[in-house]
mmCIF file of C-alpha atoms (C1' of nucleotides) in Angstrom:
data_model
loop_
_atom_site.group_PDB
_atom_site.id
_atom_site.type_symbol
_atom_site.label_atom_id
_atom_site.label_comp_id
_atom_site.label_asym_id
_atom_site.label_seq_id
_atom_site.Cartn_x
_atom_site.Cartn_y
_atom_site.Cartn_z
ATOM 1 C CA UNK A 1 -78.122 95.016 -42.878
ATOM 2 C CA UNK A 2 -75.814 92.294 -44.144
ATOM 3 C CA UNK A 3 -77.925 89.049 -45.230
ATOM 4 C CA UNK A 4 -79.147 87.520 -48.315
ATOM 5 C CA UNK A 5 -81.777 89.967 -49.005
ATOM 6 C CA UNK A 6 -80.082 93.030 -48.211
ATOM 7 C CA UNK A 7 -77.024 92.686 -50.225
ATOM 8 C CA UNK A 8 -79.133 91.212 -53.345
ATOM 9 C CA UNK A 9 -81.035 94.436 -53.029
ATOM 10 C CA UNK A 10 -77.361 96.249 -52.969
ATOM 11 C CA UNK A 11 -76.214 94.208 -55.926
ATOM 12 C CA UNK A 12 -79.033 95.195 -58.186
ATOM 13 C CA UNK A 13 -78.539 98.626 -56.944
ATOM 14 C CA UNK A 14 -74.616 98.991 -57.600
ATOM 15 C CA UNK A 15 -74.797 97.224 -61.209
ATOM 16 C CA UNK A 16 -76.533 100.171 -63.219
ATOM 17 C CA UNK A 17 -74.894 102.924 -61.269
ATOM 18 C CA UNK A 18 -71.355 101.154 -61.569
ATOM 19 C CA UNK A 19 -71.188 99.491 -65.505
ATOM 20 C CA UNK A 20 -68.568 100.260 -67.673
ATOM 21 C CA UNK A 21 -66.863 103.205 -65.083
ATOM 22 C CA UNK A 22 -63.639 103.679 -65.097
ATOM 23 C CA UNK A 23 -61.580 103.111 -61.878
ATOM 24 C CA UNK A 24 -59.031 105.940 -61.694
ATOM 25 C CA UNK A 25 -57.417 105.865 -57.829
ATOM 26 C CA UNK A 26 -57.733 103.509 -55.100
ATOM 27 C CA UNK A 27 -57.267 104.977 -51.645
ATOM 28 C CA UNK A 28 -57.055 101.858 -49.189
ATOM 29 C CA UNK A 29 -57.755 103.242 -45.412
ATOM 30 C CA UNK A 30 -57.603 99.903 -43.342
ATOM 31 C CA UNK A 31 -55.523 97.378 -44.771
ATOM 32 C CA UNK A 32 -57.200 94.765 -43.254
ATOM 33 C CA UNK A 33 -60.468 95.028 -45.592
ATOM 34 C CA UNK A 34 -58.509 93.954 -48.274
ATOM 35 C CA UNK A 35 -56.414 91.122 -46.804
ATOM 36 C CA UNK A 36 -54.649 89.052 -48.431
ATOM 37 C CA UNK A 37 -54.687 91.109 -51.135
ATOM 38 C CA UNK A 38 -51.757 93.872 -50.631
ATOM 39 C CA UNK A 39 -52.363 97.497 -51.613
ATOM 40 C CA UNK A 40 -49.966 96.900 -54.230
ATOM 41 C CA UNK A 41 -51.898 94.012 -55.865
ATOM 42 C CA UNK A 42 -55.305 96.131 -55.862
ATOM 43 C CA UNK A 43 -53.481 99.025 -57.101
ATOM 44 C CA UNK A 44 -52.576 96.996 -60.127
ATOM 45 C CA UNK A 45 -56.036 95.003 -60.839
ATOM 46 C CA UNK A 46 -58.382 98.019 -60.499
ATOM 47 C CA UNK A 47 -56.726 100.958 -61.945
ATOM 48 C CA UNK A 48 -57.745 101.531 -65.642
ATOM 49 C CA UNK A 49 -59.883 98.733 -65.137
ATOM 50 C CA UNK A 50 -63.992 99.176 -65.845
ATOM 51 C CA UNK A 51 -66.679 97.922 -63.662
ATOM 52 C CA UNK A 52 -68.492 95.094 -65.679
ATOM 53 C CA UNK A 53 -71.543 92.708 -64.055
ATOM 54 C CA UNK A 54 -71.820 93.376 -60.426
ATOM 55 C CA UNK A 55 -73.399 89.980 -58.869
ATOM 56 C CA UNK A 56 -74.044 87.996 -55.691
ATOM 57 C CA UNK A 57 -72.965 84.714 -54.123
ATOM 58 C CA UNK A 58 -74.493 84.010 -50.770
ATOM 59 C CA UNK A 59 -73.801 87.008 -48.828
ATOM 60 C CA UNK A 60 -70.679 87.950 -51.053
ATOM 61 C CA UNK A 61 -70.486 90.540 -53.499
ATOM 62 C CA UNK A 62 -69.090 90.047 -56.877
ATOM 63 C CA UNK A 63 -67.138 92.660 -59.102
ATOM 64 C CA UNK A 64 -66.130 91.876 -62.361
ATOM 65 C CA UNK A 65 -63.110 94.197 -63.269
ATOM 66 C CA UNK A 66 -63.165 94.589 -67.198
ATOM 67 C CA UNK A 67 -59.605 95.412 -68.979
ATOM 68 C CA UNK A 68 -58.864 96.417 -72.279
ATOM 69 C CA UNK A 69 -58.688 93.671 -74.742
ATOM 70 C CA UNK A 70 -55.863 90.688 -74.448
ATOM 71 C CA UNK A 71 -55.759 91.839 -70.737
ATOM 72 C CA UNK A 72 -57.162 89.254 -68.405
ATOM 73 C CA UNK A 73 -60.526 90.286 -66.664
ATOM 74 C CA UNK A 74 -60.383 89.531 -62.840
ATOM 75 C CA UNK A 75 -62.899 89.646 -60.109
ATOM 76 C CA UNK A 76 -63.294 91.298 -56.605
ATOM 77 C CA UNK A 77 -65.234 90.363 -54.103
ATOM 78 C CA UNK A 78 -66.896 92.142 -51.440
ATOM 79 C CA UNK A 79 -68.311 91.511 -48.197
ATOM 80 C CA UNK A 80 -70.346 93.764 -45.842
ATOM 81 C CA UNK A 81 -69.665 91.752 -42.690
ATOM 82 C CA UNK A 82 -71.914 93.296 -39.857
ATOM 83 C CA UNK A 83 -71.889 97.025 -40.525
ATOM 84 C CA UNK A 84 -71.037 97.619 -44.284
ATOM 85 C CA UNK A 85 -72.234 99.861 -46.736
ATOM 86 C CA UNK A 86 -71.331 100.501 -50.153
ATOM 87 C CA UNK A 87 -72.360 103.530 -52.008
ATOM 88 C CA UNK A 88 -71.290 106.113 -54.632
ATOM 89 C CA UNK A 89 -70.573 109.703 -53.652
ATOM 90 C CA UNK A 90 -69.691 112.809 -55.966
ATOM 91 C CA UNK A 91 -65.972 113.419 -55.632
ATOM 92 C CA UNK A 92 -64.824 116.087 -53.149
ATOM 93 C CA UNK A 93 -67.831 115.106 -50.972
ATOM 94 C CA UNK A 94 -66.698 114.365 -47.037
ATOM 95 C CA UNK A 95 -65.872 110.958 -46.700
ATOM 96 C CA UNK A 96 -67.284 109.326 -43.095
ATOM 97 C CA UNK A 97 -65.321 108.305 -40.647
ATOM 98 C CA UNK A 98 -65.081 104.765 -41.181
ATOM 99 C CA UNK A 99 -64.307 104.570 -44.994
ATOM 100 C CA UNK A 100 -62.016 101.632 -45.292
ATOM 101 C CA UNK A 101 -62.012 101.548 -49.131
ATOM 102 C CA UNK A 102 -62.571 104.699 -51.957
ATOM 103 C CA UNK A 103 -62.321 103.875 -55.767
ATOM 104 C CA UNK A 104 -62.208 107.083 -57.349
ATOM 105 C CA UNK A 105 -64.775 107.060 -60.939
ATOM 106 C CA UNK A 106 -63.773 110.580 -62.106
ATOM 107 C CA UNK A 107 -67.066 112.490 -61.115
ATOM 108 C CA UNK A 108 -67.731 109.994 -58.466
ATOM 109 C CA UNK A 109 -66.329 108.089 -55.563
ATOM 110 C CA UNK A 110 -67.122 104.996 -54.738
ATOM 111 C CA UNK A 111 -67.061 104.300 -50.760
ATOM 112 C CA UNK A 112 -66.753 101.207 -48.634
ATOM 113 C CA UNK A 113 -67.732 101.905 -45.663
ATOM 114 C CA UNK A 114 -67.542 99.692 -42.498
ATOM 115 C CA UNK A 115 -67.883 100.805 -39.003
ATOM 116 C CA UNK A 116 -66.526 97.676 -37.083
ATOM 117 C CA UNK A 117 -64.139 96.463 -40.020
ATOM 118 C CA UNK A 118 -65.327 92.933 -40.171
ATOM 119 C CA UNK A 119 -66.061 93.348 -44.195
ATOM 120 C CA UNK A 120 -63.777 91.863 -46.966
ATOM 121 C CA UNK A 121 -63.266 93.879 -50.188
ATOM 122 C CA UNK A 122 -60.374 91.755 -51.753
ATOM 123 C CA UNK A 123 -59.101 90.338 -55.093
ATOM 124 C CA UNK A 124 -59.313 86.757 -53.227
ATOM 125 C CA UNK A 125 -62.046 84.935 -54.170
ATOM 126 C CA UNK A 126 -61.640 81.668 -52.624
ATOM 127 C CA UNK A 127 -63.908 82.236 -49.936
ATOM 128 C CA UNK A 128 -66.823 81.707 -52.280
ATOM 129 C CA UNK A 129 -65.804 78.185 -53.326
ATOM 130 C CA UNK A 130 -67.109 76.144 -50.215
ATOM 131 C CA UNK A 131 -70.816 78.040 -50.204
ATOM 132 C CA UNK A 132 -73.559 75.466 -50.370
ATOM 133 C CA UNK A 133 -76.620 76.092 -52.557
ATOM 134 C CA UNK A 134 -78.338 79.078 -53.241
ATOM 135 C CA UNK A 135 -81.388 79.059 -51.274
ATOM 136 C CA UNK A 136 -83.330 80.567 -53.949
ATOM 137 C CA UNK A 137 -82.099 77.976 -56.475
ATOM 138 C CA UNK A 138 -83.387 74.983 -57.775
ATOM 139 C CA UNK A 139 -80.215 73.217 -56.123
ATOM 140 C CA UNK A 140 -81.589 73.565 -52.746
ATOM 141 C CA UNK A 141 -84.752 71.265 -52.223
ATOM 142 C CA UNK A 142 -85.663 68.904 -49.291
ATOM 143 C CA UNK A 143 -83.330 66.129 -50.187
ATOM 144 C CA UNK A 144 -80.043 68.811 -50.030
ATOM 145 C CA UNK A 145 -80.955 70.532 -47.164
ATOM 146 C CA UNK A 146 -81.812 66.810 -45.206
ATOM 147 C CA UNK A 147 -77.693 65.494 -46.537
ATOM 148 C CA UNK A 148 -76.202 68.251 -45.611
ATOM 149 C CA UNK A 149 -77.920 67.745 -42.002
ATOM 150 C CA UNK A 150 -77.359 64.305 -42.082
ATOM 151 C CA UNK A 151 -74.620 63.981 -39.709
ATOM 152 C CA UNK A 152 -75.436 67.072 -37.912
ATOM 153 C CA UNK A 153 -76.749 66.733 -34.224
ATOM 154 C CA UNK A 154 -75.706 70.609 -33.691
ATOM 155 C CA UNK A 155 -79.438 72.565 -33.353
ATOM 156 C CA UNK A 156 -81.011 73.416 -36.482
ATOM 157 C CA UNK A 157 -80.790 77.325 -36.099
ATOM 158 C CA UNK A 158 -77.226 76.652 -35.314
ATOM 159 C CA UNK A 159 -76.658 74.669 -38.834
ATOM 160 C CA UNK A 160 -78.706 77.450 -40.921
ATOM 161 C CA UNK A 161 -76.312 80.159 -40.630
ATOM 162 C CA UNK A 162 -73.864 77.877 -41.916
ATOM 163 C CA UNK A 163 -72.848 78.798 -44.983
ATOM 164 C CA UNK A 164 -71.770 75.568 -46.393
ATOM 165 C CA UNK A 165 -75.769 74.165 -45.910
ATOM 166 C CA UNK A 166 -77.219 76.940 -47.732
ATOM 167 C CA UNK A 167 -75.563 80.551 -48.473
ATOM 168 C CA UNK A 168 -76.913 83.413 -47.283
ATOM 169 C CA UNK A 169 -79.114 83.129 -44.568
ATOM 170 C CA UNK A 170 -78.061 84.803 -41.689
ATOM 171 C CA UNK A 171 -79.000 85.194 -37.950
ATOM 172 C CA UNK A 172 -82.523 87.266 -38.867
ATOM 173 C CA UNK A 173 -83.674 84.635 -41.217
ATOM 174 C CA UNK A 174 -82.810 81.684 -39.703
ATOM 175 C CA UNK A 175 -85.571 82.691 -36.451
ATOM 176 C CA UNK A 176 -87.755 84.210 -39.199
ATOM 177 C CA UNK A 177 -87.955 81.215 -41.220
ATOM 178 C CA UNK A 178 -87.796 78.149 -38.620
ATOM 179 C CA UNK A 179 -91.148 80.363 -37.146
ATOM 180 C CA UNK A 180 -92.517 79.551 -39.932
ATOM 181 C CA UNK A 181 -91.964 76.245 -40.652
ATOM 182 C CA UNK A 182 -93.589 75.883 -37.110
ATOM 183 C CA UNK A 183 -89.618 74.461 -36.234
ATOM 184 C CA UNK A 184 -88.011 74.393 -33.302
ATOM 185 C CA UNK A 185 -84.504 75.822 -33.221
ATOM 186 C CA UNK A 186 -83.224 73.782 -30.688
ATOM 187 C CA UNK A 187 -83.976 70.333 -32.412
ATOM 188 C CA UNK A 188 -81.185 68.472 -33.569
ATOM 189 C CA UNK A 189 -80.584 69.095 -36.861
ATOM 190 C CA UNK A 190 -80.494 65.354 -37.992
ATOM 191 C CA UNK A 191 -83.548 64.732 -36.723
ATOM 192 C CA UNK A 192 -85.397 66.746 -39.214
ATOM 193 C CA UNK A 193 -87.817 65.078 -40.991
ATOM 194 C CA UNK A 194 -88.696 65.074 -44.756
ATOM 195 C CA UNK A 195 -91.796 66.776 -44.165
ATOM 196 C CA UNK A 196 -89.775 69.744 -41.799
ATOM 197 C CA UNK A 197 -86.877 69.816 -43.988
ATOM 198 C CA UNK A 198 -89.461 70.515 -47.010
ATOM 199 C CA UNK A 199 -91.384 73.266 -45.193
ATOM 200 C CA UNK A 200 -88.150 74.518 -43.941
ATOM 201 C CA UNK A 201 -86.848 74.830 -47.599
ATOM 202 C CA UNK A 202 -90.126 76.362 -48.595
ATOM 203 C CA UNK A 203 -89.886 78.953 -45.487
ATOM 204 C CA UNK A 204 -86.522 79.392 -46.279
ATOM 205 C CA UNK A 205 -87.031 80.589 -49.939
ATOM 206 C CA UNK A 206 -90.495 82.656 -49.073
ATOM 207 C CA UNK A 207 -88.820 84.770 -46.135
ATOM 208 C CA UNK A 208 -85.710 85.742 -48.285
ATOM 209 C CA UNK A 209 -87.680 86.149 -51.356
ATOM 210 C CA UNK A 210 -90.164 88.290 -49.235
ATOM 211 C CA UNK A 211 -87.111 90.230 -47.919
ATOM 212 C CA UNK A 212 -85.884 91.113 -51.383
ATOM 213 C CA UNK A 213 -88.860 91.957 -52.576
ATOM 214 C CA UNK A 214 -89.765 94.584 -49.805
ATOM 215 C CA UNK A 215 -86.293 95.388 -50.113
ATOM 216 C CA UNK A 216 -86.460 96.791 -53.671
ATOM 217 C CA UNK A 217 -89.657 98.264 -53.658
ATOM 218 C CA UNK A 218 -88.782 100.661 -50.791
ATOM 219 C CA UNK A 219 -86.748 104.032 -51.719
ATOM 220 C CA UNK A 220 -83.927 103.079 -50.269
ATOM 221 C CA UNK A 221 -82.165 106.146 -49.216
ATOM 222 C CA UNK A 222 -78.907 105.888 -51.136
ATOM 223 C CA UNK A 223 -76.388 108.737 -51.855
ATOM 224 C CA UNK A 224 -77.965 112.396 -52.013
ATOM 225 C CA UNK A 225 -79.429 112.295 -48.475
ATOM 226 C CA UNK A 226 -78.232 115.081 -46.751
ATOM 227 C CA UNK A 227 -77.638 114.234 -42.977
ATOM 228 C CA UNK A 228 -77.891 110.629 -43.172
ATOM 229 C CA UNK A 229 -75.001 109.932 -45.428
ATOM 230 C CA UNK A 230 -75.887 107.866 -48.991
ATOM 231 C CA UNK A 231 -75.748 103.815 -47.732
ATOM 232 C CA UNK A 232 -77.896 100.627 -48.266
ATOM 233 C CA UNK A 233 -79.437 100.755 -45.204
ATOM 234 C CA UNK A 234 -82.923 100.231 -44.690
ATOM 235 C CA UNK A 235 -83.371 101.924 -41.274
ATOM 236 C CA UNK A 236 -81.824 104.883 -42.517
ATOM 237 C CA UNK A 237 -84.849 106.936 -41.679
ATOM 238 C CA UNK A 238 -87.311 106.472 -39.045
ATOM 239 C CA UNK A 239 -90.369 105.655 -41.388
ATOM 240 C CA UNK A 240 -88.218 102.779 -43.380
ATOM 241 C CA UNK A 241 -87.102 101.311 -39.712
ATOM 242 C CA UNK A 242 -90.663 100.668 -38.777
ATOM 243 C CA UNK A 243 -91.634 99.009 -42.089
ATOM 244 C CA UNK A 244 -88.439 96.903 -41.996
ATOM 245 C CA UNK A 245 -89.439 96.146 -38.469
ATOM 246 C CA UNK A 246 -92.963 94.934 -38.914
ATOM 247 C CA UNK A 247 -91.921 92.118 -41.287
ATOM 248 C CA UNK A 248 -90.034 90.220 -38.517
ATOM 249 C CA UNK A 249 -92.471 88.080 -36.605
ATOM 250 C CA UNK A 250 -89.936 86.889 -34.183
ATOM 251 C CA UNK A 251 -86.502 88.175 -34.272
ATOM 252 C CA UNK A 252 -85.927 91.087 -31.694
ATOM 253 C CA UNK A 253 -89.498 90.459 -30.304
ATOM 254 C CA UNK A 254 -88.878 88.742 -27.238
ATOM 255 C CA UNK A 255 -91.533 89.045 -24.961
ATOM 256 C CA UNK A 256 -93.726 90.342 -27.172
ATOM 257 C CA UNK A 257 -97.180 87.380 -28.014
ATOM 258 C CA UNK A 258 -96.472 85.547 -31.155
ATOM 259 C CA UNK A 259 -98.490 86.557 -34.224
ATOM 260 C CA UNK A 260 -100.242 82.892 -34.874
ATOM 261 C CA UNK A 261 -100.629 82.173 -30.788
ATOM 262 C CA UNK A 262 -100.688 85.453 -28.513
ATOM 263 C CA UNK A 263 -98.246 83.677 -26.407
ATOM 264 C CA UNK A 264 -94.898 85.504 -24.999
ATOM 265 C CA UNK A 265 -91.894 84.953 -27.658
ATOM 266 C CA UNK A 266 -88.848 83.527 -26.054
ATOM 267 C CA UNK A 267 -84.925 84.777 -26.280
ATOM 268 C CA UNK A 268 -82.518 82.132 -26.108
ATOM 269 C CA UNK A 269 -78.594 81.831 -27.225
ATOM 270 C CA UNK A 270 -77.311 79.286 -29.129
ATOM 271 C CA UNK A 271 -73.728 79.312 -30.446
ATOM 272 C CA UNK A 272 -72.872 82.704 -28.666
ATOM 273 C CA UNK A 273 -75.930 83.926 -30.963
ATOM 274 C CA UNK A 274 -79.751 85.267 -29.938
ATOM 275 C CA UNK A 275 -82.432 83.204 -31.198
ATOM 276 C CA UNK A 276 -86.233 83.832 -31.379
ATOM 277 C CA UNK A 277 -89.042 81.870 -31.071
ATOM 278 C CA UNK A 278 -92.410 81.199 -30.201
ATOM 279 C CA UNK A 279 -92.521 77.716 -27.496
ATOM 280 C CA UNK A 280 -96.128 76.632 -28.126
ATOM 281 C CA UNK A 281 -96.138 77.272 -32.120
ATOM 282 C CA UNK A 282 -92.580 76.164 -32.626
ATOM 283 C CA UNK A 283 -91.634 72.169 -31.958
ATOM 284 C "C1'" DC B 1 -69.614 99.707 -16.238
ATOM 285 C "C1'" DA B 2 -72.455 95.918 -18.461
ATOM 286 C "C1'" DC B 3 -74.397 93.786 -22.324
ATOM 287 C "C1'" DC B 4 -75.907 93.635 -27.030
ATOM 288 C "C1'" DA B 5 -75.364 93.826 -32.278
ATOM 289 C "C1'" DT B 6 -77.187 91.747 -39.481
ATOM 290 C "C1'" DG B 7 -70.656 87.621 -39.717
ATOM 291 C "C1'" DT B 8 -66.598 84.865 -40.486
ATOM 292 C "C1'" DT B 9 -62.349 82.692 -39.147
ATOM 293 C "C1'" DC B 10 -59.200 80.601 -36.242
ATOM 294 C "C1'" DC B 11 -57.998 77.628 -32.453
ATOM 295 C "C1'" DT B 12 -58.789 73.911 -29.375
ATOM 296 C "C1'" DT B 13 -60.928 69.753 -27.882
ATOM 297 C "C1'" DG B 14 -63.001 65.392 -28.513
ATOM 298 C "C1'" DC C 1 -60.280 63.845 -41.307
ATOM 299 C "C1'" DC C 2 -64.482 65.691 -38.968
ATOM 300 C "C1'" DA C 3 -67.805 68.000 -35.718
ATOM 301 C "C1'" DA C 4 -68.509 71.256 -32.255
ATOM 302 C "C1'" DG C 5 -67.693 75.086 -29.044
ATOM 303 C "C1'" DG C 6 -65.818 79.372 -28.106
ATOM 304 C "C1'" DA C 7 -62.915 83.359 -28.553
ATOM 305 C "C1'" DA C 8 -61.324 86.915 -31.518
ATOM 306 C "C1'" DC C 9 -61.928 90.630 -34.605
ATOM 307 C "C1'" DA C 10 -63.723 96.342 -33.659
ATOM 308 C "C1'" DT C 11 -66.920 99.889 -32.800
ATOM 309 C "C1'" DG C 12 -71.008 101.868 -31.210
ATOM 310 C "C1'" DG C 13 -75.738 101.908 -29.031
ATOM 311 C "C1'" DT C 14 -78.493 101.421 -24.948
#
DNA sequence: CACCATGTTCCTTG
DNA sequence: CCAAGGAACATGGT
């Protein structure tokens, strides 16, 4: 459950459980999760090496990778992509099928798991360096958002899941969050108007805030479950899915009547993508 | 078999 | 150089 919210809720999650351990063996089970970095070049930065601060940029994941002293310290970055989950496991316990990453921690293993293999867990960090703001910063306000869609005449749903506006909002948030700015998410992203783009911003920072919130209050089911494998996952049990669920007032709810109007909420696809929203509330 | 899925990157076209 | 559109990546669920 890859946006903002979810892997903020992972980071503060992995940073007790993962401080000052010891890396002892890195087993690298689809080279491509680690590209560009070579398995050679991640054997070399995270063996010996200690976890330090584990933090978050956008939807990235930040390691820093502590070395004894006079060494340099390096970082690694990690992304979940659609389908990833991070998670520790005691060593010897069954690894799943799609584990494309496993840092052995002497009592523990630490997995990377990622069913379709669209993640990034990688000594490269360069990817982070052309993120826009932090939409729960003080950087992103009205006047950022409105120059960054100045020249824009792309739809505005279209321009929020890109990353270089505002980092970490995803496909979920961006319907979520133009509902309720009472936004359409076909208009042209220019065209926004001080007023929108400031409701917009405020929308923006309320639904991810919202997100994270719910996020860490439920008991997530990490490692220990039994059937269900340890992973961030918030509809890893029936109960949690339904919760999760009943937050989204749009997304995934076509057809169903809006919550503010009782009218029918609309599907439509814009950039290859699904987008949700309600006509009558939403112009 | 068809279509859908929380994301990013690469390629082409204008 | 830039903006925009679309395919590609890979696997699984319905």
């Amino acid at each position: 459950m890859p946006e903002l919210p979810e892997v903020e809720v992972l980071v503060r999650h992995l940073n007790p459980l993962l401080k000052r351990k010891r890396i002892t063996s890195v087993e690298v089970r689809r080279e491509k999760i680690i590209r560009p970095t070579s398995v050679r070049e991640l054997n070399a930065a995270l063996i010996g090496a200690e976890f330090g601060e584990v933090t978050r940029r956008g939807k990235y994941l930040l390691f820093e990778l502590l070395r004894s002293r006079g060494e340099q310290t390096r970082q690694l970055l990690g992304h979940l992509g659609m389908t990833g989950r991070m998670y520790l496991v005691p060593a010897g316990a069954p690894l799943p099928k799609h584990a494309a990453v496993v840092l052995g921690l002497g009592r523990e293993n630490f997995v990377f798991e990622d069913t379709r293999y669209f993640g990034r867990f990688t000594l490269d960090v360069s990817s982070i360096a052309g993120l826009g703001p932090e939409p729960l910063g003080e950087a992103f306000d009205a006047d950022a958002l409105r120059s960054a869609l100045s020249r824009s005449t792309q739809a505005i749903k279209v321009k929020l899941l890109d990353q270089t506006v505002v980092a970490g909002v995803g496909n979920i948030y961006a319907s979520e969050a133009l509902f309720r700015a009472g936004i359409s998410p076909r208009k042209p992203a220019r065209k926004l108007s001080k007023a929108e783009a400031s409701a917009l911003v405020k929308s923006i920072r309320a639904v991810l805030a919202h997100a994270v919130k719910s996020g860490s209050t439920i008991p997530l089911d990490f490692a220990g479950a039994e059937k269900k494998d340890g992973l961030f996952y918030y509809g890893s049990t029936a109960g949690q899915s339904e919760l999760y669920e009943e937050r989204m007032l749009v997304y995934d709810r076509a057809g169903k009547p809006c919550s503010k109007c009782r009218m029918p909420i609309r599907r439509i696809v814009q950039a290859t993508r699904s987008t949700y929203f309600c006509p009558t509330c939403q112009k």
